Amino acid sequence: MKAELKDIESLAPMVKKLWPEHELEDLERILREYAEAEESAVFCAKSGEEYLGVALTCLRHDYVEGCETSPVGYLEGIYVDENHRYSGIARNLVAECENWAKEKGCTEFASDCELTNTTSLKFHLSIGFKEENRIICFRKNI
C-alpha cells in the first residue's frame, strides 16, 4: 500500500537498517519528501499494526544504465523485516512501485545494488530485472 505521512515515523527505523549512515531524523525527512512529492512515492507492507517492509521509488530523468527512455521508474531502496523475508513481501512492494511508475507514464523500471551485495543481486534477478552493467567508482582528494 502507498504509505501516508502517518506511517513515516514507523517506517524510518526500517530505512535506517537499509542506510545506517543516516540519522533517523534525516530519514524521516527523506521519507516525508518522497511521500509528498509528485515524482516519488513510498510503499509499505503491514500486517495489522506491524510494518513488515518499505520501498522507496521515484522517477529519474537523467541517464539510467541500460534504459532508453525518460523518465524511468527507479527503485531507490527496499527493506523487509528479517522475520518476514522470503515471503513475497519484497516482490509485492516492487510490483507496487512498478505500477506507480506505469501510471506516471514510464515504460522502464530500474534499480541498482552494491557489487558486494549478492543477496540484493539474487533478489533483483529473481523478480525479473536484467543486469545491465557492473561499475566501480573512484575518487581522491586533490
Short mmCIF file of C-alpha atoms in Angstrom, two decimals:
data_model
loop_
_atom_site.label_atom_id
_atom_site.label_comp_id
_atom_site.label_asym_id
_atom_site.label_seq_id
_atom_site.Cartn_x
_atom_site.Cartn_y
_atom_site.Cartn_z
CA MET A 1 0.00 0.00 0.00
CA LYS A 2 1.10 3.55 -0.59
CA ALA A 3 2.49 4.98 2.63
CA GLU A 4 0.92 8.04 4.16
CA LEU A 5 2.53 10.73 6.32
CA LYS A 6 1.22 8.98 9.45
CA ASP A 7 3.37 5.93 8.52
CA ILE A 8 6.67 7.81 8.22
CA GLU A 9 7.76 7.68 11.85
CA SER A 10 7.24 3.90 11.94
CA LEU A 11 8.99 3.31 8.61
CA ALA A 12 12.11 5.36 9.33
CA PRO A 13 13.73 2.74 11.62
CA MET A 14 13.41 0.17 8.81
CA VAL A 15 15.04 2.54 6.34
CA LYS A 16 17.79 3.17 8.91
CA LYS A 17 18.66 -0.54 8.68
CA LEU A 18 18.98 -0.06 4.94
CA TRP A 19 21.03 3.14 5.21
CA PRO A 20 22.61 3.09 8.72
CA GLU A 21 24.90 6.03 7.99
CA HIS A 22 21.92 8.42 8.09
CA GLU A 23 20.37 9.91 11.22
CA LEU A 24 16.81 8.83 11.95
CA GLU A 25 15.53 12.42 11.72
CA ASP A 26 17.10 12.79 8.25
CA LEU A 27 15.44 9.59 7.11
CA GLU A 28 12.06 10.79 8.38
CA ARG A 29 12.55 13.99 6.37
CA ILE A 30 13.54 12.00 3.25
CA LEU A 31 10.55 9.68 3.63
CA ARG A 32 8.23 12.65 4.10
CA GLU A 33 9.64 14.30 0.96
CA TYR A 34 9.22 11.08 -1.03
CA ALA A 35 5.65 10.63 0.20
CA GLU A 36 4.63 14.21 -0.59
CA ALA A 37 6.30 14.69 -3.98
CA GLU A 38 4.67 14.02 -7.35
CA GLU A 39 7.71 12.22 -8.74
CA SER A 40 8.38 9.85 -5.84
CA ALA A 41 6.47 7.53 -3.56
CA VAL A 42 6.84 5.30 -0.52
CA PHE A 43 5.13 1.93 -0.30
CA CYS A 44 4.83 -0.22 2.78
CA ALA A 45 3.63 -3.68 3.78
CA LYS A 46 1.72 -4.11 7.04
CA SER A 47 0.10 -6.90 8.99
CA GLY A 48 -2.34 -5.35 11.42
CA GLU A 49 -0.35 -2.56 13.01
CA GLU A 50 3.06 -4.16 12.34
CA TYR A 51 5.16 -2.75 9.49
CA LEU A 52 6.82 -5.55 7.54
CA GLY A 53 8.57 -3.74 4.69
CA VAL A 54 9.15 -0.47 2.90
CA ALA A 55 10.12 0.58 -0.63
CA LEU A 56 11.08 3.99 -1.99
CA THR A 57 10.66 4.76 -5.66
CA CYS A 58 10.99 7.79 -7.90
CA LEU A 59 11.19 8.98 -11.46
CA ARG A 60 14.67 9.57 -12.82
CA HIS A 61 15.06 11.93 -15.74
CA ASP A 62 18.84 11.65 -16.03
CA TYR A 63 20.63 8.75 -17.72
CA VAL A 64 19.84 5.36 -16.20
CA GLU A 65 22.15 2.45 -17.11
CA GLY A 66 20.66 0.29 -19.86
CA CYS A 67 17.49 2.36 -20.29
CA GLU A 68 16.38 4.06 -23.46
CA THR A 69 13.51 6.26 -22.24
CA SER A 70 12.97 9.09 -19.81
CA PRO A 71 11.69 9.28 -17.22
CA VAL A 72 12.48 5.86 -15.78
CA GLY A 73 10.84 4.46 -12.67
CA TYR A 74 13.58 3.71 -10.15
CA LEU A 75 13.67 1.55 -7.04
CA GLU A 76 15.74 3.68 -4.66
CA GLY A 77 15.58 1.33 -1.71
CA ILE A 78 13.71 -1.65 -0.31
CA TYR A 79 13.79 -3.29 3.09
CA VAL A 80 11.81 -6.16 4.57
CA ASP A 81 11.94 -7.08 8.25
CA GLU A 82 14.25 -10.06 8.77
CA ASN A 83 11.43 -12.16 10.28
CA HIS A 84 9.29 -11.72 7.16
CA ARG A 85 11.77 -12.22 4.34
CA TYR A 86 11.28 -14.80 1.58
CA SER A 87 7.51 -14.50 1.86
CA GLY A 88 6.81 -12.40 -1.25
CA ILE A 89 6.66 -9.04 0.52
CA ALA A 90 9.59 -7.51 -1.38
CA ARG A 91 8.25 -8.82 -4.69
CA ASN A 92 4.86 -7.24 -3.94
CA LEU A 93 6.42 -3.93 -2.91
CA VAL A 94 8.40 -3.77 -6.14
CA ALA A 95 5.25 -4.58 -8.12
CA GLU A 96 3.50 -1.63 -6.43
CA CYS A 97 6.46 0.61 -7.34
CA GLU A 98 6.35 -0.62 -10.94
CA ASN A 99 2.61 0.02 -11.19
CA TRP A 100 3.09 3.52 -9.79
CA ALA A 101 5.79 4.17 -12.43
CA LYS A 102 3.50 2.89 -15.21
CA GLU A 103 0.78 5.28 -14.01
CA LYS A 104 3.36 8.06 -14.32
CA GLY A 105 3.95 7.09 -17.96
CA CYS A 106 7.13 5.04 -17.59
CA THR A 107 7.86 2.05 -19.78
CA GLU A 108 11.09 1.08 -17.98
CA PHE A 109 11.90 0.42 -14.35
CA ALA A 110 15.42 0.18 -12.94
CA SER A 111 17.39 -0.32 -9.74
CA ASP A 112 20.92 -0.91 -8.52
CA CYS A 113 22.89 -2.59 -5.75
CA GLU A 114 26.45 -2.63 -4.50
CA LEU A 115 28.80 -5.10 -6.21
CA THR A 116 29.27 -6.92 -2.92
CA ASN A 117 25.54 -7.21 -2.14
CA THR A 118 24.94 -10.67 -3.60
CA THR A 119 21.65 -11.05 -1.72
CA SER A 120 20.26 -7.97 -3.44
CA LEU A 121 21.63 -9.12 -6.81
CA LYS A 122 19.91 -12.51 -6.47
CA PHE A 123 16.66 -10.82 -5.42
CA HIS A 124 16.67 -8.42 -8.37
CA LEU A 125 17.36 -11.23 -10.85
CA SER A 126 14.66 -13.42 -9.28
CA ILE A 127 11.96 -10.79 -9.87
CA GLY A 128 12.79 -10.16 -13.50
CA PHE A 129 15.49 -7.50 -13.54
CA LYS A 130 18.31 -7.98 -16.03
CA GLU A 131 21.83 -6.95 -15.10
CA GLU A 132 22.97 -4.11 -17.36
CA ASN A 133 26.41 -3.16 -16.13
CA ARG A 134 28.98 -3.51 -13.35
CA ILE A 135 30.87 -0.47 -12.20
CA ILE A 136 33.43 0.54 -9.64
CA CYS A 137 33.60 4.27 -8.94
CA PHE A 138 36.77 6.05 -7.81
CA ARG A 139 37.55 9.30 -6.03
CA LYS A 140 40.50 11.00 -4.41
CA ASN A 141 41.13 14.23 -2.58
CA ILE A 142 43.01 16.81 -4.58
#
